[in-house]
Short mmCIF file of C-alpha atoms in Angstrom, two decimals:
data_model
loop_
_atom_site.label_atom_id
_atom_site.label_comp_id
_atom_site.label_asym_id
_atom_site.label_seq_id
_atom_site.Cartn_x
_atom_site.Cartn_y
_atom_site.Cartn_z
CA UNK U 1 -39.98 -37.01 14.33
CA UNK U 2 -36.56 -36.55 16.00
CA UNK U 3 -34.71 -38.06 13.01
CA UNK U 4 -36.47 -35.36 10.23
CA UNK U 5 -35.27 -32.66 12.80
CA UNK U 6 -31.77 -33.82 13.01
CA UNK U 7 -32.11 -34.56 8.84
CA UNK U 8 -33.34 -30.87 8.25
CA UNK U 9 -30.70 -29.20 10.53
CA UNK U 10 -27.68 -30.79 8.82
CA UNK U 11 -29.64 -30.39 5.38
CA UNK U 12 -29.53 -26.27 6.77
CA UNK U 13 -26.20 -26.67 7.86
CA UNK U 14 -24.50 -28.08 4.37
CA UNK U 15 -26.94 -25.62 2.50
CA UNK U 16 -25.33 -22.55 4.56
CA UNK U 17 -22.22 -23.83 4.70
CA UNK U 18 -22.30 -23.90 0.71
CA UNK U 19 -23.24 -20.67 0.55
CA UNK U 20 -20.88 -19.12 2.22
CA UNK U 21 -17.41 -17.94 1.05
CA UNK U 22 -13.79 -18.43 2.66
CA UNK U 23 -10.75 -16.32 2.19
CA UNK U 24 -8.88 -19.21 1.60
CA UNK U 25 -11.55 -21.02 -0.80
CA UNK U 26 -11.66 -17.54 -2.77
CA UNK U 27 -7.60 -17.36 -3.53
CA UNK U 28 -7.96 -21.12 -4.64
CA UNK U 29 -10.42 -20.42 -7.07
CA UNK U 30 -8.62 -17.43 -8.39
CA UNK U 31 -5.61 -18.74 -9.20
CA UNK U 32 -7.51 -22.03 -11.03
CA UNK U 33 -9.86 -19.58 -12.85
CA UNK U 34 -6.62 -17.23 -13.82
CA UNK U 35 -5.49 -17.75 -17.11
CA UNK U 36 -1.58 -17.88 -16.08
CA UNK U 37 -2.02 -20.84 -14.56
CA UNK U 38 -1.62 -22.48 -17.87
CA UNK U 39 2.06 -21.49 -17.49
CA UNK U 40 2.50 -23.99 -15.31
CA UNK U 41 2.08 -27.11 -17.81
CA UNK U 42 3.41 -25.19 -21.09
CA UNK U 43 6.82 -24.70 -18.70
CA UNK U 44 6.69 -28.44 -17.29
CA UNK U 45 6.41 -29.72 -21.31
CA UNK U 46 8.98 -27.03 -22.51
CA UNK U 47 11.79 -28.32 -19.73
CA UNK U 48 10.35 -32.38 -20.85
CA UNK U 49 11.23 -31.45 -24.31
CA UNK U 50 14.78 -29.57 -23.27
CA UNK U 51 15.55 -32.69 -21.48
CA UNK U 52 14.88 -35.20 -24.24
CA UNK U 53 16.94 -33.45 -26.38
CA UNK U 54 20.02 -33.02 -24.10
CA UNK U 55 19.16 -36.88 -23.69
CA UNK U 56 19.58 -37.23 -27.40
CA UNK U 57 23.08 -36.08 -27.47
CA UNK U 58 24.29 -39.69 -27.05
CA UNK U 59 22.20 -41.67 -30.10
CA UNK U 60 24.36 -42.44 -32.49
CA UNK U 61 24.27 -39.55 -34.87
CA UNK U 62 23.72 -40.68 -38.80
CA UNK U 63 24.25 -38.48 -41.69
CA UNK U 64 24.05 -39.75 -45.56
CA UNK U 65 25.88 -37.68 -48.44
CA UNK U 66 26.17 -38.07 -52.11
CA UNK U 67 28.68 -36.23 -54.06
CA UNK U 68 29.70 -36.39 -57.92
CA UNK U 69 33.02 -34.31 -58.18
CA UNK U 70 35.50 -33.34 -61.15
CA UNK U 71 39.08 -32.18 -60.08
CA UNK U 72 41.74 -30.48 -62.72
CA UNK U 73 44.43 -33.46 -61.74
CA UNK U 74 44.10 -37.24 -59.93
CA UNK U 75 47.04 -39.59 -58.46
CA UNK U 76 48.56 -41.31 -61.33
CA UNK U 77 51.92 -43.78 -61.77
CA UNK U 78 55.13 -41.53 -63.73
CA UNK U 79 54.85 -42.12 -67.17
CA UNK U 80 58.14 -43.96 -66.93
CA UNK U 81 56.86 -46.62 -64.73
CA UNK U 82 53.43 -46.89 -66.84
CA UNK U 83 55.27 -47.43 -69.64
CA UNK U 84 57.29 -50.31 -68.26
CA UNK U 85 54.57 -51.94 -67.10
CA UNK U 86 52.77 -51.53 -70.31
CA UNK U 87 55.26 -53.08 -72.09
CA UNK U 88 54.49 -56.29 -70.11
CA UNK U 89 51.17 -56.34 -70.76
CA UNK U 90 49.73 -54.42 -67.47
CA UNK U 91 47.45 -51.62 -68.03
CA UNK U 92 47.18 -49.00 -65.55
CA UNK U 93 45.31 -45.92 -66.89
CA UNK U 94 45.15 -43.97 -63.12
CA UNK U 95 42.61 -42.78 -61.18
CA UNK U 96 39.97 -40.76 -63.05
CA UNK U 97 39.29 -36.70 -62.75
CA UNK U 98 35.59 -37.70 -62.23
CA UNK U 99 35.60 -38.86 -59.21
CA UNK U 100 31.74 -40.28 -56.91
CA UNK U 101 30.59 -41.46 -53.62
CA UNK U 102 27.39 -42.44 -51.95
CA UNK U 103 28.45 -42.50 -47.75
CA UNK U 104 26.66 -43.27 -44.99
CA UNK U 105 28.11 -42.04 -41.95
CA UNK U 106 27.81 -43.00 -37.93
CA UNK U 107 29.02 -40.76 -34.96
CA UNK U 108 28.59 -41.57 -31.29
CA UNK U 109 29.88 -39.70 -28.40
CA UNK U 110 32.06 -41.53 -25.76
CA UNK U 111 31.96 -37.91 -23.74
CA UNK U 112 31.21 -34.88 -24.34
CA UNK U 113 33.09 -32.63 -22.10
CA UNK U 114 30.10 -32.57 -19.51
CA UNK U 115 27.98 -30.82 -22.09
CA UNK U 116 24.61 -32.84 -22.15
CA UNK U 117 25.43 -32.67 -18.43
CA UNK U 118 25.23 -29.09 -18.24
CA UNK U 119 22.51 -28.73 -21.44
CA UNK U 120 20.07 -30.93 -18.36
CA UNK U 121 21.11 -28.90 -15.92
CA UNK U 122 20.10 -25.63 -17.79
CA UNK U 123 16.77 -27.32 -18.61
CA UNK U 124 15.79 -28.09 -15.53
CA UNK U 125 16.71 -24.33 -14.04
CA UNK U 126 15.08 -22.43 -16.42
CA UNK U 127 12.08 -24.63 -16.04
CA UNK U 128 11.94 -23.68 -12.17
CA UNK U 129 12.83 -20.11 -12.66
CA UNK U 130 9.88 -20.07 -14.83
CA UNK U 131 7.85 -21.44 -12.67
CA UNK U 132 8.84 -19.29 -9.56
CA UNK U 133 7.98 -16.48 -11.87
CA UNK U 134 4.74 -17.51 -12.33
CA UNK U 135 4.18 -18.50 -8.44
CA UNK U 136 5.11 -14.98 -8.34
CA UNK U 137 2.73 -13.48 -10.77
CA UNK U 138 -0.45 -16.14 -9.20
CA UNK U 139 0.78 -14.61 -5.61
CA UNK U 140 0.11 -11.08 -6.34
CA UNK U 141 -2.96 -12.39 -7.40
CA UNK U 142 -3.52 -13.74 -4.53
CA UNK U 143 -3.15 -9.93 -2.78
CA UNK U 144 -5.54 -8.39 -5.38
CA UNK U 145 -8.42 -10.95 -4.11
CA UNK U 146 -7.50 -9.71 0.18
CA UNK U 147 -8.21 -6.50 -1.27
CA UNK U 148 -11.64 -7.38 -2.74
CA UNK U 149 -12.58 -9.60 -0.11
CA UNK U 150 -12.03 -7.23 2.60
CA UNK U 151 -13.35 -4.50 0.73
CA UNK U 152 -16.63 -6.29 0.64
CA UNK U 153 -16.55 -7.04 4.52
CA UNK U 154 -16.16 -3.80 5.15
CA UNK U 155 -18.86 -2.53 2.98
CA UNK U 156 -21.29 -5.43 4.33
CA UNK U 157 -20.33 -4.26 7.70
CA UNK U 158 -21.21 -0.85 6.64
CA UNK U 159 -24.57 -1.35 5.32
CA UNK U 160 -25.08 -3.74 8.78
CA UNK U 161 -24.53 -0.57 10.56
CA UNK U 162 -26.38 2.03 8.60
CA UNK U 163 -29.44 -0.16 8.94
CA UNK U 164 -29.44 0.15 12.40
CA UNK U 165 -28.91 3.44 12.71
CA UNK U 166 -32.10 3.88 9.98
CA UNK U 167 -33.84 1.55 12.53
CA UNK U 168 -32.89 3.65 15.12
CA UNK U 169 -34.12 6.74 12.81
CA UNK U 170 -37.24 5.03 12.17
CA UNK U 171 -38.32 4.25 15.77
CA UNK U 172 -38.20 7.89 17.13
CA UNK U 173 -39.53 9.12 14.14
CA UNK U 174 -42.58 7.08 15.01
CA UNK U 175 -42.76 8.34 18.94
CA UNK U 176 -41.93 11.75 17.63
CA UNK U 177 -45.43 11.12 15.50
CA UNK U 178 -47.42 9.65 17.86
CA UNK U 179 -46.33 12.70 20.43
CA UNK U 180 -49.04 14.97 19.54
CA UNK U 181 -47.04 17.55 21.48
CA UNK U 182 -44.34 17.50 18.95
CA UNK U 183 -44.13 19.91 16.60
CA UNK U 184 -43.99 19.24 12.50
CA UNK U 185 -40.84 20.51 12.45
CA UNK U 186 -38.97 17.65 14.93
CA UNK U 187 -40.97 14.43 12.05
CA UNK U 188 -39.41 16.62 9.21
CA UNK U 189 -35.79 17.00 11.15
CA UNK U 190 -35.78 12.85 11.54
CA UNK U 191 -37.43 12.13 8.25
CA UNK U 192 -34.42 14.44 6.58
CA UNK U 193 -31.81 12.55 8.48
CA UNK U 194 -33.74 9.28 7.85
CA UNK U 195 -33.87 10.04 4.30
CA UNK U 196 -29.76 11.41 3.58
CA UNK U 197 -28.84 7.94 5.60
CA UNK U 198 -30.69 6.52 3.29
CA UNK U 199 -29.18 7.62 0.14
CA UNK U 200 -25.98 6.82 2.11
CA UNK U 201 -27.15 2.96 2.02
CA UNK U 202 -27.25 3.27 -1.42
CA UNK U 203 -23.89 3.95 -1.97
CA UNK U 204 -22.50 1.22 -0.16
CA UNK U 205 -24.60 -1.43 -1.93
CA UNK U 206 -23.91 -0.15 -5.18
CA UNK U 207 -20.10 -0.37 -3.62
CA UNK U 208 -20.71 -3.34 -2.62
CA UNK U 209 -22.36 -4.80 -5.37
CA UNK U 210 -19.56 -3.52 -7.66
CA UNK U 211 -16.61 -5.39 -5.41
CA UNK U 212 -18.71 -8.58 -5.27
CA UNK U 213 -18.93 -8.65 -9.34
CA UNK U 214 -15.09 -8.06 -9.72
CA UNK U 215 -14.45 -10.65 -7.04
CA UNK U 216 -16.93 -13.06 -9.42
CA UNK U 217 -15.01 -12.04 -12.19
CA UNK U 218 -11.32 -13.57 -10.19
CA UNK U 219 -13.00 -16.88 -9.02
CA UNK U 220 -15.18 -17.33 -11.76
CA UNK U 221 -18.26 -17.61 -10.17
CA UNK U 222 -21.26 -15.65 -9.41
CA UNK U 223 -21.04 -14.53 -5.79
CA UNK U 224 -24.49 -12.58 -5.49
CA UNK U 225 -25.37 -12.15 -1.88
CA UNK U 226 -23.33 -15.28 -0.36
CA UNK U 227 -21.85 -14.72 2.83
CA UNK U 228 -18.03 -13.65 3.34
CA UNK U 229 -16.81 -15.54 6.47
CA UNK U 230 -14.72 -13.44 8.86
CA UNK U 231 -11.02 -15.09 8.72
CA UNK U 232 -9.39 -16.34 12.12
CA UNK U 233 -7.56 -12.95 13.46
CA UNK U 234 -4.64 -15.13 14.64
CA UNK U 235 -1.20 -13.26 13.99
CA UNK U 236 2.08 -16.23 12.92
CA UNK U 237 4.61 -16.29 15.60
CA UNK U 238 7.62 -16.25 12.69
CA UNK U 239 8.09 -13.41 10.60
CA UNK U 240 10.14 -15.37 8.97
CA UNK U 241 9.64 -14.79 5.33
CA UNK U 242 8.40 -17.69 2.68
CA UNK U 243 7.73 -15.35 -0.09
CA UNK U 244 8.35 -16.85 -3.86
CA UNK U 245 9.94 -14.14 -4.71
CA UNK U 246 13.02 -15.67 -2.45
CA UNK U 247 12.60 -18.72 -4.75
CA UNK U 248 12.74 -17.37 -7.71
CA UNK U 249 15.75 -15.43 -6.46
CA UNK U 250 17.45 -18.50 -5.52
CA UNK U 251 15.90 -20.55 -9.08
CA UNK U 252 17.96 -17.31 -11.09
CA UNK U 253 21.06 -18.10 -9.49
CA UNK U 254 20.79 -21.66 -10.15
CA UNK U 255 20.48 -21.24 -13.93
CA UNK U 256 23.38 -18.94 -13.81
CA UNK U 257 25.82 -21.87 -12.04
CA UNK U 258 24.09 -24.10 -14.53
CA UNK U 259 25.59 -21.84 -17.24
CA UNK U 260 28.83 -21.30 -15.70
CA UNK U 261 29.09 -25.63 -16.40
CA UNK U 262 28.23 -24.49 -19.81
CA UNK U 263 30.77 -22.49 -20.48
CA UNK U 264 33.75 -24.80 -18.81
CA UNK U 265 32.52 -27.62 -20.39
CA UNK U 266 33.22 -26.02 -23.93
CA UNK U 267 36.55 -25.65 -23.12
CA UNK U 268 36.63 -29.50 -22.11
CA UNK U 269 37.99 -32.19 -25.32
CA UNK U 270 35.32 -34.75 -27.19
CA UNK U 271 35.94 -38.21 -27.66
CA UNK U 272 33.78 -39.87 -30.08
CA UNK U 273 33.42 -43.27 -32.12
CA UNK U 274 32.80 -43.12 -35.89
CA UNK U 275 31.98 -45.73 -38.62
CA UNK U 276 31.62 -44.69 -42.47
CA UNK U 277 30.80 -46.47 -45.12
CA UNK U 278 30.51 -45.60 -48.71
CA UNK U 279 30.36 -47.24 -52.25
CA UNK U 280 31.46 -45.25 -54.80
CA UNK U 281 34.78 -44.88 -57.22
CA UNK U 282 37.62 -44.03 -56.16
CA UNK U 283 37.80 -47.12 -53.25
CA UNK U 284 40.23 -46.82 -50.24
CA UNK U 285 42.54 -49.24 -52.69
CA UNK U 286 43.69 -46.59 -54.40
CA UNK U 287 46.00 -49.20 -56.75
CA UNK U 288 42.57 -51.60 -57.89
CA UNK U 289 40.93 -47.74 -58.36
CA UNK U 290 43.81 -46.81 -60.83
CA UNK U 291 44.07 -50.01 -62.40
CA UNK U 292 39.67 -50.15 -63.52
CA UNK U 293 37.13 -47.47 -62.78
CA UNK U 294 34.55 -50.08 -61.26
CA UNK U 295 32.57 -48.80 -58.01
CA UNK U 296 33.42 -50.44 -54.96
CA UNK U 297 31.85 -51.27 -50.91
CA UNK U 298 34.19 -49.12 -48.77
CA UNK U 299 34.55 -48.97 -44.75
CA UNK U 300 36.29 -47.52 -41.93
CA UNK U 301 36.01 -47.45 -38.16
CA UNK U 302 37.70 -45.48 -35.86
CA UNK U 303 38.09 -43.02 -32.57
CA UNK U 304 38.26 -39.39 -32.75
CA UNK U 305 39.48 -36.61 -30.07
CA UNK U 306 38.59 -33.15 -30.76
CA UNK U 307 39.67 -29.94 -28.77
CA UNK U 308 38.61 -26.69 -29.40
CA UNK U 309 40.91 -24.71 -27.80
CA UNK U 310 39.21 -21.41 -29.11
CA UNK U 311 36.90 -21.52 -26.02
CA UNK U 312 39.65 -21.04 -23.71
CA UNK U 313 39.63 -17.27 -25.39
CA UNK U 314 36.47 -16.00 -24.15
CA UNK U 315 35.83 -18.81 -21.28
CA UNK U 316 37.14 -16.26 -18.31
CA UNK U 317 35.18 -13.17 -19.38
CA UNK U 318 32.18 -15.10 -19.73
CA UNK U 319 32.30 -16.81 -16.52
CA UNK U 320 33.38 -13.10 -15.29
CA UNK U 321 29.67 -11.94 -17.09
CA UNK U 322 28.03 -14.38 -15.41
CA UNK U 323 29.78 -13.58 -11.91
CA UNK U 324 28.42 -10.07 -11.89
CA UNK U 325 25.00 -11.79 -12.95
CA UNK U 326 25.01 -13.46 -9.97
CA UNK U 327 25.74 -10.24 -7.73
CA UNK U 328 22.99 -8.65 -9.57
CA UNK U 329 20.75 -11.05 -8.68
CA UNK U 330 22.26 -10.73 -4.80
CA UNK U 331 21.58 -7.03 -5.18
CA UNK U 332 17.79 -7.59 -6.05
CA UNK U 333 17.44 -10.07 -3.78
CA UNK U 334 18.97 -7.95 -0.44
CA UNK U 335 16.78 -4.97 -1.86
CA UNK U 336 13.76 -6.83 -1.57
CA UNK U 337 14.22 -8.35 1.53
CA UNK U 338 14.81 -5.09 2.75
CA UNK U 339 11.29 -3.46 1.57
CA UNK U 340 9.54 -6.22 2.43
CA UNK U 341 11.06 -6.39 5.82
CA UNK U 342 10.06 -2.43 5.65
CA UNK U 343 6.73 -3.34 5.26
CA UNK U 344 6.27 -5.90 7.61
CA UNK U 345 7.50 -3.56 10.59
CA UNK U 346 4.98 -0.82 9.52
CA UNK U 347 2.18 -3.86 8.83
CA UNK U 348 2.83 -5.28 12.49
CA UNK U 349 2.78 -1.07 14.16
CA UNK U 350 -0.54 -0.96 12.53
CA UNK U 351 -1.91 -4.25 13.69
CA UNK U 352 -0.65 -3.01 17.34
CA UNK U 353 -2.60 0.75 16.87
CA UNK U 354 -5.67 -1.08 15.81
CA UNK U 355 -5.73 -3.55 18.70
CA UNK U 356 -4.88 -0.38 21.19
CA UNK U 357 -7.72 1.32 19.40
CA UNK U 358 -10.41 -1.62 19.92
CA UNK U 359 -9.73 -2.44 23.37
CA UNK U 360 -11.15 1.26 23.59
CA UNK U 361 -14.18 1.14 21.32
CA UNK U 362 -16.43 -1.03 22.98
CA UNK U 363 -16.36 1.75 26.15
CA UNK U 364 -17.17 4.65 23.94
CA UNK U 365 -19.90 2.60 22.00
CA UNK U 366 -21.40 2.03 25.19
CA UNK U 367 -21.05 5.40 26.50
CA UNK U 368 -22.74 6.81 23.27
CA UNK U 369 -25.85 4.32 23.59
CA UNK U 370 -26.38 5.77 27.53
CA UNK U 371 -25.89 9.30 26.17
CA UNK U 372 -28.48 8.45 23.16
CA UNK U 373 -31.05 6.74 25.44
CA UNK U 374 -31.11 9.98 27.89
CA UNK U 375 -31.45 12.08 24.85
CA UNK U 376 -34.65 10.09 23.89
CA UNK U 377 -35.85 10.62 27.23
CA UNK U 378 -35.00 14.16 27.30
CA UNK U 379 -36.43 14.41 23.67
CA UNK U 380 -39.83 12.70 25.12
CA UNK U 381 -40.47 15.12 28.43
CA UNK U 382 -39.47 18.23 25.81
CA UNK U 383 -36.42 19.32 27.52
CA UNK U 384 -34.50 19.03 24.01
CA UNK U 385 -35.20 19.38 20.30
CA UNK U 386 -34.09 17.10 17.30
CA UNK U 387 -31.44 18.53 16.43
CA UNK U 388 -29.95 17.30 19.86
CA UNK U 389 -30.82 13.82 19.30
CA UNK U 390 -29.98 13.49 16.18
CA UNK U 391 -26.48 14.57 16.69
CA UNK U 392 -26.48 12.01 19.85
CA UNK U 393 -27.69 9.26 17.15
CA UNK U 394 -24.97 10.09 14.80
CA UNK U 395 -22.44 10.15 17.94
CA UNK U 396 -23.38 6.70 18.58
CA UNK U 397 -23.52 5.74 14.96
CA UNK U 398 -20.17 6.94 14.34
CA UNK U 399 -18.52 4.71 16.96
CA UNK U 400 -20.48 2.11 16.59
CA UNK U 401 -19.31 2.02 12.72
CA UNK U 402 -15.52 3.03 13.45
CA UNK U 403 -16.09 0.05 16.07
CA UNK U 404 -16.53 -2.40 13.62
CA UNK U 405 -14.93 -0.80 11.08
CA UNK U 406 -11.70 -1.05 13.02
CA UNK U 407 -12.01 -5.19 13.16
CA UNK U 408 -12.50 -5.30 9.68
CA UNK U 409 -9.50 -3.68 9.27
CA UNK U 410 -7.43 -5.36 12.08
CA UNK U 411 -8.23 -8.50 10.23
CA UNK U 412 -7.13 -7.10 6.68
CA UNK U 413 -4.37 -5.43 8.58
CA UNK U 414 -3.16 -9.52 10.27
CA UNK U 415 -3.77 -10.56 6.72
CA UNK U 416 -1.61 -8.16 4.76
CA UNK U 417 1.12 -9.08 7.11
CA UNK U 418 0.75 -12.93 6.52
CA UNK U 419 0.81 -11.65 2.77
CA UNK U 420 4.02 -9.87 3.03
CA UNK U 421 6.09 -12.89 4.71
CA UNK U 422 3.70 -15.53 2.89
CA UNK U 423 2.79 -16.79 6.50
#
C-alpha cells in the first residue's frame, strides 16, 4: 500500500511538473518555433560554399578553345631566296593566310598574392556577422516573450486577488442577509459592488486569455490554463554586459580587416604554372609549317609572373573607405553601450524603489485586514452602514493587489535588467 502511495505522488508530481511553464523553457521554445531560426543553417551552408570556392582557387584551371582564322598577310621567305631554293628543287610555298588551332590549356597558381587567403577570411566573417545578426534578431525575441510571460503573471495574480475580494464580497453579503435587522438597501449596496468586481474579473480573463494565446502563438504550443512558474528573483552580481549586439559589433569589424587583406593582396604579384597544348596548322616549327600545310601535336610549358600595378591606384583610398568603416562601426558600438548602460542604471533604481516599496506592503496589508475586520464588527452591532465597509474592503483590496502586484513587477523589473546586460 505504501509503494502505490509513493507511485501516485511522483505520478502527481511529473504530471504537474509537465504542466507547468518556465521562463526559461518558454524563450527556448520561441526561438525553435521562430521562423528565423532557419537563418542559422542557410548562413552555415552559404559560408561552406564561400569556402569551397576560395578552396578552388588552386585546382588547376583548364580551358579548351577552337579557332579557324584568315589574316590579310602570313610569314613568308623573300622571293629572292624562294627562288634560289626553287631552283634546286626545294619547294617552300609559306605559311598559309588560313590559319587553325584546337588548344587545350592548363593554369595553376603557385601564389596568389594572399588572395584565396583573404577570399576565406571574408567567408568566414560574413558568415559570423550574419549570424550575430540573427542572435540579435532571436534575442529581441527573447524580450517580446518577458513581456508576455509577465503580463500573464500579473493578470493571473490579478484575477487571484479579485476572487478574494468577491469571496470577501460574498461572505458579508450573506451575514448582511441573514441579519434580519439589516435593511434592503445594505444586500443591494454589496450585491452592486459584488456584481461591478465581477465584471472587473472578466476583463482580466479575457486579458489574460488573450496574452496566453499570443504567448501559444511564440512557442508553438497551446498553453490553455498551465501554470506560469514564478522565476528565481535573484539579481547577477556583474553588470557586465554579454549582449550580441557587442558580437556582432566586433563580427562587423572583423569582415572589414578581412577586406582590408583584400584589397592589399590585389596589389600583391601572381606566380603561376601553365601547360598548353594544341594541334592545329601553323605548328611552333614555323619552317616544317611553311614548307607543307599538314596539322601538327604542339606543346609548351612554362612559368608566368603577373603584376597589376593598377591596384596600387585606388589601394590607399579604399583602405582609407574602409578605415572610416571601421570608426563607424566604433561610433555605433560606443552609442549603444551608452543607452544600454542608460538603461541598466534606470532598470537597477527601479528594482531598488520596488524592493523599498515591498518591505512596506506587507504592514499596510495587514493594517487594512484589522481595519476591515472592525468594520465587519461595527457593520454587525449597526454602528456603520455599507458604504463604510465597502470602502474598508476596497482599502484592503487595493493593497493587497498593489502588494502582489509590486512582486510581479520586481521580478519583471530583475528580469529586464538581466535582459539588458544578457545576464
Amino acid at each position: 500500500m505504501k509503494r502505490v502511495v509513493i507511485l501516485c505522488v511522483w505520478l502527481f508530481s511529473v504530471v504537474a511538473g509537465h504542466a507547468q511553464l518556465s521562463l526559461d523553457e518558454c524563450r527556448r521554445l520561441a526561438r525553435e518555433n521562430y521562423p528565423e531560426i532557419r537563418q542559422y543553417d542557410l548562413v552555415h551552408q552559404t559560408e561552406q560554399y564561400n569556402l569551397s570556392n576560395a578552396a578552388r582557387a588552386w585546382i588547376p584551371q583548364i580551358a579548351f578553345s577552337a579557332q579557324a582564322t584568315w589574316q590579310t598577310d602570313a610569314p613568308n621567305f623573300p622571293k629572292e631566296l624562294t627562288g634560289m631554293l626553287a631552283q634546286q628543287g626545294l619547294e617552300i610555298p609559306g605559311l598559309r593566310k588560313d590559319q587553325y588551332k584546337v588548344a587545350l590549356e592548363l593554369n595553376q597558381t603557385i601564389w596568389d598574392g594572399g588572395k584565396s587567403v583573404a577570399d576565406k577570411r571574408i567567408a568566414r566573417a560574413e558568415a559570423a556577422e550574419q549570424k550575430t545578426m540573427t542572435d540579435v534578431d532571436l534575442y529581441e525575441l527573447e524580450g517580446r516573450v518577458d513581456d508576455l510571460y509577465f503580463g500573464i503573471l500579473l493578470l493571473d495574480e490579478r484575477i487571484a486577488q479579485t476572487n478574494l475580494t468577491l469571496n470577501l464580497l460574498r461572505s458579508n453579503l450573506e451575514k448582511v442577509q441573514r441579519n434580519g435587522v439589516a435593511m434592503q438597501s445594505d444586500a443591494d449596496v454589496l450585491e452592486a459592488e459584488l456584481l461591478s468586481v465581477g465584471q472587473q474579473l472578466i476583463q482580466f480573463e479575457s486579458s489574460c486569455d488573450s496574452y496566453r494565446r499570443m504567448l501559444g502563438i511564440f512557442i508553438g504550443q497551446k498553453v490553455g490554463d498551465r501554470k506560469l512558474q514564478r522565476p528565481s528573483a535573484v539579481q547577477p552580481l556583474s553588470g557586465e554586459s554579454a549582449r550580441p549586439e557587442l558580437a556582432m559589433f566586433a563580427a562587423k569589424i572583423d569582415r572589414l580587416t578581412a577586406q582590408e587583406k583584400m584589397v592589399k593582396s590585389s596589389s600583391m604579384p601572381r606566380l603561376g604554372f601553365f601547360a598548353q597544348g594544341y594541334y592545329g596548322y601553323p605548328g611552333l616549327d614555323y619552317m616544317q609549317s611553311m614548307m607543307n600545310s599538314d596539322w601538327s601535336w604542339n606543346a609548351m610549358l612554362g612559368v608566368k609572373l603577373s603584376w597589376n600595378f593598377g591596384a596600387y591606384y585606388t589601394q590607399k583610398n579604399n583602405l582609407n573607405k574602409l578605415r572610416i568603416s571601421r570608426q563607424q562601426v566604433e561610433v555605433q558600438r560606443d552609442v549603444f553601450l551608452f543607452n544600454m548602460n542608460l538603461q541598466a542604471a534606470q532598470e537597477n533604481g527601479d528594482i531598488a524603489r520596488l524592493r523599498k516599496a515591498i518591505a512596506d506592503d506587507d504592514r499596510i496589508v495587514a493594517l487594512r485586514r484589522s481595519v476591515r475586520e472592525a468594520a465587519e464588527s461595527k457593520l454587525r452591532n449597526g454602528i456603520i452602514d455599507t458604504h463604510d465597509l465597502l470602502s474598508k474592503i476596497t482599502d484592503e483590496s487595493t493593497a493587497s493587489m498593489a502588494r502582489s502586484m509590486r512582486e510581479i513587477e520586481l521580478l519583471k523589473a530583475i528580469y529586464e535588467y538581466k535582459h539588458t546586460i544578457n545576464r
